[in-house]
XYZ file of N, CA and C in Angstrom:
648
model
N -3.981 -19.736 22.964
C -3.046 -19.203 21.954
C -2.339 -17.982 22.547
N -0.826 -17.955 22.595
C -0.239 -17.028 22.751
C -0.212 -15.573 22.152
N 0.092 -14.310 23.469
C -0.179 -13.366 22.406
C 0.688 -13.158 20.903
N 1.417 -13.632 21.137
C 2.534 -13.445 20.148
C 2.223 -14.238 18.928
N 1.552 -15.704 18.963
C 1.261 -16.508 17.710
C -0.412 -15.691 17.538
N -1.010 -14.825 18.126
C -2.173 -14.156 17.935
C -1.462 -12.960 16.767
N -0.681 -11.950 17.407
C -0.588 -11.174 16.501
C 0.814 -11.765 15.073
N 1.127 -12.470 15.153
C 1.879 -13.314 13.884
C 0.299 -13.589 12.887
N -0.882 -13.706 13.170
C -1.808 -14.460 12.369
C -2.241 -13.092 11.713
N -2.356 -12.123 12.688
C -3.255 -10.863 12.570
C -2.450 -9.937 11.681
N -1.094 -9.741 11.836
C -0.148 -9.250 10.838
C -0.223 -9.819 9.435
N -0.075 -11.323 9.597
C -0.020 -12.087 8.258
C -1.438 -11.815 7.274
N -2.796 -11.288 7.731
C -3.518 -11.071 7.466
C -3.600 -9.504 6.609
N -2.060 -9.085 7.235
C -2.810 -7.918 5.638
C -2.580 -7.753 4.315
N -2.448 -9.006 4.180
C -2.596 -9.583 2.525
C -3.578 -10.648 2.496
N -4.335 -10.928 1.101
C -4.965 -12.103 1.491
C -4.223 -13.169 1.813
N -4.594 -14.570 2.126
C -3.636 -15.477 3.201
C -3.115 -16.090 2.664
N -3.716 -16.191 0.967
C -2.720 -16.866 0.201
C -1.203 -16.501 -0.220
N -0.774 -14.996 0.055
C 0.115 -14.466 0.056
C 0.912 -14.625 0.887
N 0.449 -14.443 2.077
C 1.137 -14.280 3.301
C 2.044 -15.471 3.290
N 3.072 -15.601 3.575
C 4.109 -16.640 3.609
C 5.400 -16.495 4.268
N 5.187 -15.526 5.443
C 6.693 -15.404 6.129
C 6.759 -14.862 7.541
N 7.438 -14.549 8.256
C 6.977 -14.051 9.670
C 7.140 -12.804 9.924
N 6.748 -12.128 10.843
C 6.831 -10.785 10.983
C 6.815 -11.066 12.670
N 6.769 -9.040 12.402
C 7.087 -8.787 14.421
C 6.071 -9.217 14.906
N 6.307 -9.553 16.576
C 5.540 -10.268 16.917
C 4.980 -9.016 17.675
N 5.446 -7.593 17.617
C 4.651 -6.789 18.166
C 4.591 -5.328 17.711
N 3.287 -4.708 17.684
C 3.350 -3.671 16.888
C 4.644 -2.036 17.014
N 5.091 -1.964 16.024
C 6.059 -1.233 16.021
C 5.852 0.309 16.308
N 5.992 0.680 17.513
C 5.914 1.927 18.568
C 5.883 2.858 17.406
N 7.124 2.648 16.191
C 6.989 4.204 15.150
C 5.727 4.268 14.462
N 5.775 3.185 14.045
C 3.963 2.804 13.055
C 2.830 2.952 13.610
N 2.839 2.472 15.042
C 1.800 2.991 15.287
C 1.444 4.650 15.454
N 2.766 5.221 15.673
C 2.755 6.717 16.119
C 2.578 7.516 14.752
N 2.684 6.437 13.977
C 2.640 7.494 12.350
C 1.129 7.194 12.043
N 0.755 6.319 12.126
C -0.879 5.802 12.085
C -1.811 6.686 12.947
N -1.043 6.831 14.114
C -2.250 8.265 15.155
C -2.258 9.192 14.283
N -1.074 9.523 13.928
C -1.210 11.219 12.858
C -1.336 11.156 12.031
N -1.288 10.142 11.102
C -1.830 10.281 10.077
C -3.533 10.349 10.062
N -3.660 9.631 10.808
C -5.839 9.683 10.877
C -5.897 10.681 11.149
N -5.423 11.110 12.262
C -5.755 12.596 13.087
C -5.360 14.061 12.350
N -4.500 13.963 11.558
C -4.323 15.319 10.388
C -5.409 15.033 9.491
N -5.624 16.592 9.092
C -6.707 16.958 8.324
C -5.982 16.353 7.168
N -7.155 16.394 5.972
C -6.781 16.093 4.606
C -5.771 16.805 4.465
N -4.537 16.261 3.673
C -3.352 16.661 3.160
C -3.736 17.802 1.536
N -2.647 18.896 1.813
C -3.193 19.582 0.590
C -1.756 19.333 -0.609
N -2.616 19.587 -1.944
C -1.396 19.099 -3.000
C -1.782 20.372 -3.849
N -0.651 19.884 -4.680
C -0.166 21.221 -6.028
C -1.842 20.993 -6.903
N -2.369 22.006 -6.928
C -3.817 21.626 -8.150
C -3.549 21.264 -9.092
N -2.611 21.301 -9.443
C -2.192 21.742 -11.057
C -1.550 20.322 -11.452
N -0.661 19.584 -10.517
C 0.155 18.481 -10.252
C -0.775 17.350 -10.401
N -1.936 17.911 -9.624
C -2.876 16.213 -8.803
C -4.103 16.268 -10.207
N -4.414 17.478 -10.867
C -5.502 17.202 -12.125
C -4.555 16.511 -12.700
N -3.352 16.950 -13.637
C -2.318 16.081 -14.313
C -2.381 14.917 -14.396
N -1.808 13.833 -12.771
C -2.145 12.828 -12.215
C -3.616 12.169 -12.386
N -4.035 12.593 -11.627
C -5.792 12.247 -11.862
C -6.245 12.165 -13.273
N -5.935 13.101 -14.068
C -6.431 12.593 -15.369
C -5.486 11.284 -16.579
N -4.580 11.204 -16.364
C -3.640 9.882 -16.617
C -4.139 8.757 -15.748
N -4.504 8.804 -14.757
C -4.853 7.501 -13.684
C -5.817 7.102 -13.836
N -6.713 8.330 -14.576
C -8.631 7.651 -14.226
C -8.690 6.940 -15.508
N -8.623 7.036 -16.602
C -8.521 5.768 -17.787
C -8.065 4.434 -17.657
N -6.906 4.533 -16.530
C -6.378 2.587 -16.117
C -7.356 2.269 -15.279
N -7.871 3.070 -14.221
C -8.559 2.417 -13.224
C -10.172 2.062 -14.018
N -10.795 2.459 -14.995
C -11.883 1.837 -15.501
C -12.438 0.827 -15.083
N -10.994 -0.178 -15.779
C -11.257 -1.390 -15.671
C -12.021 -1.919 -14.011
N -11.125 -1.501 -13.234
C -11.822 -1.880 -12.027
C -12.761 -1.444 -11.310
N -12.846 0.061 -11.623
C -14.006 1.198 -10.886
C -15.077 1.609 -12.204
N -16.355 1.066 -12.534
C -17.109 1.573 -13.444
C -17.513 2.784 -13.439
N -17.651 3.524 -11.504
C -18.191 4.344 -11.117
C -17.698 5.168 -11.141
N -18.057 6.471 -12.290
C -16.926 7.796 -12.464
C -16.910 8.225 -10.609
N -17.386 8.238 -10.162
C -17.311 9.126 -8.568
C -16.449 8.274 -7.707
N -16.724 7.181 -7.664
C -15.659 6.596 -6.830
C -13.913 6.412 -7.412
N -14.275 6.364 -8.352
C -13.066 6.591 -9.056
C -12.053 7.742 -8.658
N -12.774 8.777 -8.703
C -12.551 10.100 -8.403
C -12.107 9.930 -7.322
N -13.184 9.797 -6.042
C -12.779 9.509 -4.486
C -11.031 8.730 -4.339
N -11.272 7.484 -4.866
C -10.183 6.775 -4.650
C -8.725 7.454 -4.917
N -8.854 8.112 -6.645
C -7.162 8.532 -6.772
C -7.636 9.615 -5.948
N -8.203 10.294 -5.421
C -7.737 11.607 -4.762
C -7.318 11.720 -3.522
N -7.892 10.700 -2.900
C -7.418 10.229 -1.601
C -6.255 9.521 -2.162
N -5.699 9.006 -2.886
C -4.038 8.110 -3.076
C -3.386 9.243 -3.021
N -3.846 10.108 -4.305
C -2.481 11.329 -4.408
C -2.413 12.142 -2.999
N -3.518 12.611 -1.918
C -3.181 13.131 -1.260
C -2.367 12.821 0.058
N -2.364 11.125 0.175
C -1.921 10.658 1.009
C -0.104 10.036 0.485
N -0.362 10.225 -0.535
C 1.079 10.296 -1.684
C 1.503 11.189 -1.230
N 1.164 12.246 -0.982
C 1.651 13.714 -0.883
C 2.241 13.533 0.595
N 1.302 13.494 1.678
C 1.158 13.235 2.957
C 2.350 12.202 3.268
N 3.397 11.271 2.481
C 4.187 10.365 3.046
C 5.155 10.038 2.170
N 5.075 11.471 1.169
C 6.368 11.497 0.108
C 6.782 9.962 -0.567
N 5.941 9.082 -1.247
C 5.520 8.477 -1.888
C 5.342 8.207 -2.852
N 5.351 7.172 -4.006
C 4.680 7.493 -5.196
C 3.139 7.070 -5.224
N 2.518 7.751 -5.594
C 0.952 7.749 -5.720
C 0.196 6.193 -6.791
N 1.528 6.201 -7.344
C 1.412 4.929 -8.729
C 1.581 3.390 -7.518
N 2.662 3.348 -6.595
C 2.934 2.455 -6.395
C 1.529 2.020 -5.148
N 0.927 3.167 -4.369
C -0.283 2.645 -3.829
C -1.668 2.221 -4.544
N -1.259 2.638 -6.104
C -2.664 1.729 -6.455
C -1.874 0.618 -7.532
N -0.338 0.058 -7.131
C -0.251 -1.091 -7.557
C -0.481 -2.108 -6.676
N -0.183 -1.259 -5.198
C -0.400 -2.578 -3.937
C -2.245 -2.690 -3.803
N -2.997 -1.536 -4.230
C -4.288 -2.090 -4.234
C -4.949 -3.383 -5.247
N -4.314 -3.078 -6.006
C -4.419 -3.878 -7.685
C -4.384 -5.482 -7.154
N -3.169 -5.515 -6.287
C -3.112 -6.496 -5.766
C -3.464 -7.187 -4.376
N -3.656 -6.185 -3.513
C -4.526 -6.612 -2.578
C -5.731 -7.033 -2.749
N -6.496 -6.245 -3.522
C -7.908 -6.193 -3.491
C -9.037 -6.454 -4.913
N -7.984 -5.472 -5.815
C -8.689 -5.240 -7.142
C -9.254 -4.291 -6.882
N -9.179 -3.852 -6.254
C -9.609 -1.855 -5.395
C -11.371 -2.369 -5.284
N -11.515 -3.255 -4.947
C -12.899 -3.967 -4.399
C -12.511 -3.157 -2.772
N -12.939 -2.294 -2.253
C -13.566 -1.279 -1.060
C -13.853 -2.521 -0.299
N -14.649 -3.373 -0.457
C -15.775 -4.242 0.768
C -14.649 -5.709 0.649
N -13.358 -5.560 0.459
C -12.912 -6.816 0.055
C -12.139 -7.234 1.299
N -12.740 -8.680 1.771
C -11.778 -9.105 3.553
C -11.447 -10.404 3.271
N -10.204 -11.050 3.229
C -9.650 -11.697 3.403
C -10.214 -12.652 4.112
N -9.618 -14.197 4.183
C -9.614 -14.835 5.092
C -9.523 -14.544 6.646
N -8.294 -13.715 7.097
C -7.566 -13.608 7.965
C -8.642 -12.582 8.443
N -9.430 -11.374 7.811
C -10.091 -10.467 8.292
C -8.873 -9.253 7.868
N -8.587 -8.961 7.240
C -8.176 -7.920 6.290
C -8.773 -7.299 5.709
N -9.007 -5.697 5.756
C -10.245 -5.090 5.051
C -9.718 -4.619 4.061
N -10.629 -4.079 3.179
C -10.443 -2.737 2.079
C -9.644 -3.117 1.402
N -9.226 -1.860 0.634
C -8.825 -1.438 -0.845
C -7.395 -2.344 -0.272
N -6.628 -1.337 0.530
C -5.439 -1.851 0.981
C -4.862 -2.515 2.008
N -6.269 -3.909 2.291
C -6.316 -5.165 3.120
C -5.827 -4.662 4.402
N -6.404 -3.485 5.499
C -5.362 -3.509 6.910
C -6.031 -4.329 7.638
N -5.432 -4.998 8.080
C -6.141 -5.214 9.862
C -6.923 -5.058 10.684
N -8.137 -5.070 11.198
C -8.540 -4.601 12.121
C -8.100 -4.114 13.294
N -7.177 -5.148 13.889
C -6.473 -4.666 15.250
C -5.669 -3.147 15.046
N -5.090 -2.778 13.839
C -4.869 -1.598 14.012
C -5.482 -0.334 14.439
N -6.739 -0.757 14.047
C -8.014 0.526 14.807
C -7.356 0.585 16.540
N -7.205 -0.420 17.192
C -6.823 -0.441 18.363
C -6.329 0.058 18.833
N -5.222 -0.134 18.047
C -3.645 0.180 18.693
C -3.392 1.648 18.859
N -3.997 2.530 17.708
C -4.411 3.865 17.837
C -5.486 4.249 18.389
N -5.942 3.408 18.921
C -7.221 4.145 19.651
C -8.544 4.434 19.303
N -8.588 3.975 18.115
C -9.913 4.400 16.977
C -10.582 2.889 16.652
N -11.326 2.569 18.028
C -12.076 1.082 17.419
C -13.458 1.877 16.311
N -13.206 2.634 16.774
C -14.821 3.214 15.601
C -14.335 3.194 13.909
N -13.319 3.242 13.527
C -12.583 3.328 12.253
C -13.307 2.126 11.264
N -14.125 2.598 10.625
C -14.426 1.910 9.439
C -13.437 1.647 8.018
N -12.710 0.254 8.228
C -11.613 0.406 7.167
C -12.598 -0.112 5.662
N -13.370 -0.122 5.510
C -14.047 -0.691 3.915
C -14.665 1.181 3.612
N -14.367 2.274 4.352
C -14.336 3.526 4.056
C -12.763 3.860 3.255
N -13.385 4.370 1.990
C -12.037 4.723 1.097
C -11.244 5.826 1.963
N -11.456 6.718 2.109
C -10.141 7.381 3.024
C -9.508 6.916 4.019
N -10.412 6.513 4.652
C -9.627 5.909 6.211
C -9.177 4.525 5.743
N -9.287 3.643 4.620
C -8.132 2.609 4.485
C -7.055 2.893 3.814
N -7.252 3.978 3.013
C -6.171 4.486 2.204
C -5.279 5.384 3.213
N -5.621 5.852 4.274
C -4.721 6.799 5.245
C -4.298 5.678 6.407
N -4.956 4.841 6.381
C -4.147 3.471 7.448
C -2.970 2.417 6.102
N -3.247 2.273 5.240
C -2.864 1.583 4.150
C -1.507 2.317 3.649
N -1.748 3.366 3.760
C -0.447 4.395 3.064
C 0.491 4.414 3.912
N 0.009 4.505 5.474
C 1.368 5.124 6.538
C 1.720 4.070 6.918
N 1.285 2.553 6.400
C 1.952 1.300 6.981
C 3.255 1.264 5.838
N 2.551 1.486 4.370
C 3.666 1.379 3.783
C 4.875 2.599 3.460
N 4.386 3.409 4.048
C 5.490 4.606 4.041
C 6.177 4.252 5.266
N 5.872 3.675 5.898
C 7.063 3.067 7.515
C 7.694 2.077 6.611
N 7.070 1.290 6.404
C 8.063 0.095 5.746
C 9.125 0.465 4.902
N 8.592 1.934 3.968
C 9.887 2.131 2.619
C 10.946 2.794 3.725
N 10.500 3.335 4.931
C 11.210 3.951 5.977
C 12.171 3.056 6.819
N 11.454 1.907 7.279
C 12.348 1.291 7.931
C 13.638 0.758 6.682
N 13.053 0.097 5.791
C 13.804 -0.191 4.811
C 15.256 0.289 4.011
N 14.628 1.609 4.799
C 15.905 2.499 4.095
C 15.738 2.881 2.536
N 14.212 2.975 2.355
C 13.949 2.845 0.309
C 14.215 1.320 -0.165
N 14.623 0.244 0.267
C 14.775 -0.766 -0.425
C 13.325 -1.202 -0.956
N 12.990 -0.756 -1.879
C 11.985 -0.872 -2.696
C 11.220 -2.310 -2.332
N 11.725 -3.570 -2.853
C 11.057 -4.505 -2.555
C 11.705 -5.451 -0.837
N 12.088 -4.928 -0.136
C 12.233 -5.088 0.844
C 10.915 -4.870 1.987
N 10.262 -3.556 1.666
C 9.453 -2.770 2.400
C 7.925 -3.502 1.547
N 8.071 -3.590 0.486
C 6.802 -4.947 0.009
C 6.956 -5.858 0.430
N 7.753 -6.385 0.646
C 7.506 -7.687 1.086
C 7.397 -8.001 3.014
N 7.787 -7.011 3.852
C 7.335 -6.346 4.968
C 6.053 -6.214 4.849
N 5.654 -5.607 4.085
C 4.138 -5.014 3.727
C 3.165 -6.380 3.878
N 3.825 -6.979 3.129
C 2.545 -8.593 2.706
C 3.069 -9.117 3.706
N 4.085 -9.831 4.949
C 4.151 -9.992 5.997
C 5.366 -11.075 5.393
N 5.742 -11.180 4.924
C 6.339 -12.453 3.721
C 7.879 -11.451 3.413
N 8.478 -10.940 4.381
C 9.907 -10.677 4.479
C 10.701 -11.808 3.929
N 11.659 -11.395 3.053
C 12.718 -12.558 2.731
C 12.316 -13.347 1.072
N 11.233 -13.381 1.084
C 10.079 -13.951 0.041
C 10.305 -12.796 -1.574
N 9.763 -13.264 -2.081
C 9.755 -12.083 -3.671
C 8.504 -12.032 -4.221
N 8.136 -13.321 -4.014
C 6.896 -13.617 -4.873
C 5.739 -12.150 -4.725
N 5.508 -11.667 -3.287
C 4.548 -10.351 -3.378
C 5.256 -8.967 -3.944
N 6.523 -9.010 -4.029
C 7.314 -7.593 -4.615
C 7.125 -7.758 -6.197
N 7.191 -9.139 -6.605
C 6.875 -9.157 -8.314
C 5.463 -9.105 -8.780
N 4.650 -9.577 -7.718
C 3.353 -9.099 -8.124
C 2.775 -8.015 -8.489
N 3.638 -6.664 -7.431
C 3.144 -5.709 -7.075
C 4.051 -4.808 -8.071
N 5.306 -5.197 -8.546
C 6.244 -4.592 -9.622
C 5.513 -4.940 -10.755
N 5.240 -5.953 -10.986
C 4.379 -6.127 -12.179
C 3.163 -5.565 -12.534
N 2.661 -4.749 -11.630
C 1.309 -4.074 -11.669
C 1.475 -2.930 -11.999
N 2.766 -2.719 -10.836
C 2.993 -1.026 -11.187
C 3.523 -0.832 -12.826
N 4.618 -1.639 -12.931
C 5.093 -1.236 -14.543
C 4.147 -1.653 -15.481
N 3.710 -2.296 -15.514
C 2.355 -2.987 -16.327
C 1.035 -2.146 -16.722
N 1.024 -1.320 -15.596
C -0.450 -0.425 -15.602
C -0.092 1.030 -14.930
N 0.519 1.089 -13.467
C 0.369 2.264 -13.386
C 1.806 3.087 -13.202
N 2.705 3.043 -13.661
C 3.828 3.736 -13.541
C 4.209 5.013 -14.567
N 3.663 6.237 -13.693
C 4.105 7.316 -14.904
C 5.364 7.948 -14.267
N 6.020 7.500 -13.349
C 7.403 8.203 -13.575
C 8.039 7.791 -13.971
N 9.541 8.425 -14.567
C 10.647 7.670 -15.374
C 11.568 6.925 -14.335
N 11.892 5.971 -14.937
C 12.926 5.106 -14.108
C 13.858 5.555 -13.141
N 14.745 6.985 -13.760
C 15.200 7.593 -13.476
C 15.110 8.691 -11.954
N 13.763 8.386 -11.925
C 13.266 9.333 -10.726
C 12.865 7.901 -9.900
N 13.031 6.940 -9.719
C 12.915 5.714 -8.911
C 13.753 4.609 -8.559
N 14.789 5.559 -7.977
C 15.701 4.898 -7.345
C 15.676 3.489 -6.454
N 14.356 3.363 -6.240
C 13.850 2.266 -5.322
C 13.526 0.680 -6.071
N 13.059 1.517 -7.559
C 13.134 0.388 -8.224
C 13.964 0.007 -8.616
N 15.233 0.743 -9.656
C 15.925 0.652 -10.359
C 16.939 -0.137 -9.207
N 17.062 0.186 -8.315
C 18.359 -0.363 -7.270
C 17.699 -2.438 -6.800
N 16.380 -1.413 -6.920
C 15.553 -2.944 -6.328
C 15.518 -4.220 -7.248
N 15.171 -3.790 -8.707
C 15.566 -4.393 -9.996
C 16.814 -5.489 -9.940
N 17.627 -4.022 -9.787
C 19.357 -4.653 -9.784
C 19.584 -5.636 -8.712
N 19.403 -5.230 -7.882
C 19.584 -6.433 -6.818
C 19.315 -7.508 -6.378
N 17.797 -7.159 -6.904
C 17.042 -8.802 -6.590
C 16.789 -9.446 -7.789
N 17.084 -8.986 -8.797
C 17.150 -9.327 -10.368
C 15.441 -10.072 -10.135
N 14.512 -9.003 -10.322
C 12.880 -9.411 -10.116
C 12.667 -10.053 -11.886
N 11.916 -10.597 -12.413
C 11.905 -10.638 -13.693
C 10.712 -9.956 -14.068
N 9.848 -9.139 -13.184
C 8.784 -8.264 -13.176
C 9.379 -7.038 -13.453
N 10.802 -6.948 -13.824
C 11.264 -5.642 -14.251
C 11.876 -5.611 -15.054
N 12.196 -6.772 -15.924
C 12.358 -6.730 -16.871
C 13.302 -5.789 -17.748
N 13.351 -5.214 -19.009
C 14.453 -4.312 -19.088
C 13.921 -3.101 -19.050
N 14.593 -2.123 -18.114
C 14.207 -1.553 -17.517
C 14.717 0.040 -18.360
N 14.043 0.313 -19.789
C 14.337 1.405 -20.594
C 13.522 2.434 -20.338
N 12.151 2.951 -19.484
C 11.334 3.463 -19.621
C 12.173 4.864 -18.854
């Protein structure tokens, strides 16, 4: 097997495989990986106190359903918001792509071998240099998980569901941008429309029906 149909399988893998449905690069992208070194390698990111209790206490009532465990609960949004913070982000839209990766199931691997909350790869430990990287560890999948998709809203230019569907490996496709729109507006979206240019443009354009009318 070629290297190239090797890493097409290994990419397609960071969604579960039933998702995956489209092609991607056939080689890892020099910026991503360079945002992935620094992002592991910076210390915890610091946020507004005052901002992230706010947050945190609106977030920890939706996540119930999936986290019984008041502490991990805790762990999880605090590591989102800080890595929210860390890649100018919304903090809502990384635990809609968990919702749907995983069900924020931590120990959850794919077919393909996709770990964690936010299904990465293994081979990415590589590519940065960190085969020791335990991704079913909530910080370190949420700080590999976050800076893949903060490249993507980057390369994208903000095209909201452009950079999802990059994300699930399924470029061109919709089906993973409505999943993941539907989660966010459905459960976790506390900003106003108005401050989400990514959607509202993304809405309009790709006319998603996961966005439905869009008054909030």
């Amino acid at each position: 097997m070629t290297l190239r149909i090797s890493f097409l399988i290994a990419l397609l893998g960071l969604i579960p495989t039933a998702l995956a449905d489209a092609t991607a690069d056939a080689t890892p992208d020099a910026a991503l990986v360079d945002l992935l070194a620094r992002s592991i390698a910076d210390a915890a990111q610091q946020d507004d106190h005052f901002d992230a209790q706010v947050w945190l206490m609106s977030s920890d009532p939706k996540l119930t359903r999936y986290l019984k465990d008041e502490a991990e609960r805790k762990l999880v949004l605090q590591t989102v918001y800080q890595e929210a913070i860390r890649h100018d982000i919304d903090a809502d839209l990384i635990l809609a792509v968990m919702q749907v990766e995983s069900a924020f199931d931590r120990f959850a691997i794919s077919s393909a071998g996709a770990q964690g909350l936010m299904q990465v790869m293994p081979f990415w430990r590589n590519e940065i240099g960190r085969p020791q990287d335990n991704l079913t560890d909530v910080r370190t999948n949420v700080r590999y998980g976050s800076a893949i998709l903060a490249h993507y809203l980057t390369v994208s230019r903000s095209d909201l569901v452009d950079a999802l569907a990059r994300y699930n490996g399924s470029r061109g496709k919709l089906n993973y941008p409505e999943l993941v729109i539907r989660a966010y507006r459905g459960r976790w979206q506390t900003l106003s429309n108005d401050m989400l240019p990514g959607l509202t443009n993304g809405c309009r354009d790709y006319g998603l029906a996961a966005c439905g009318p869009l008054g909030r």
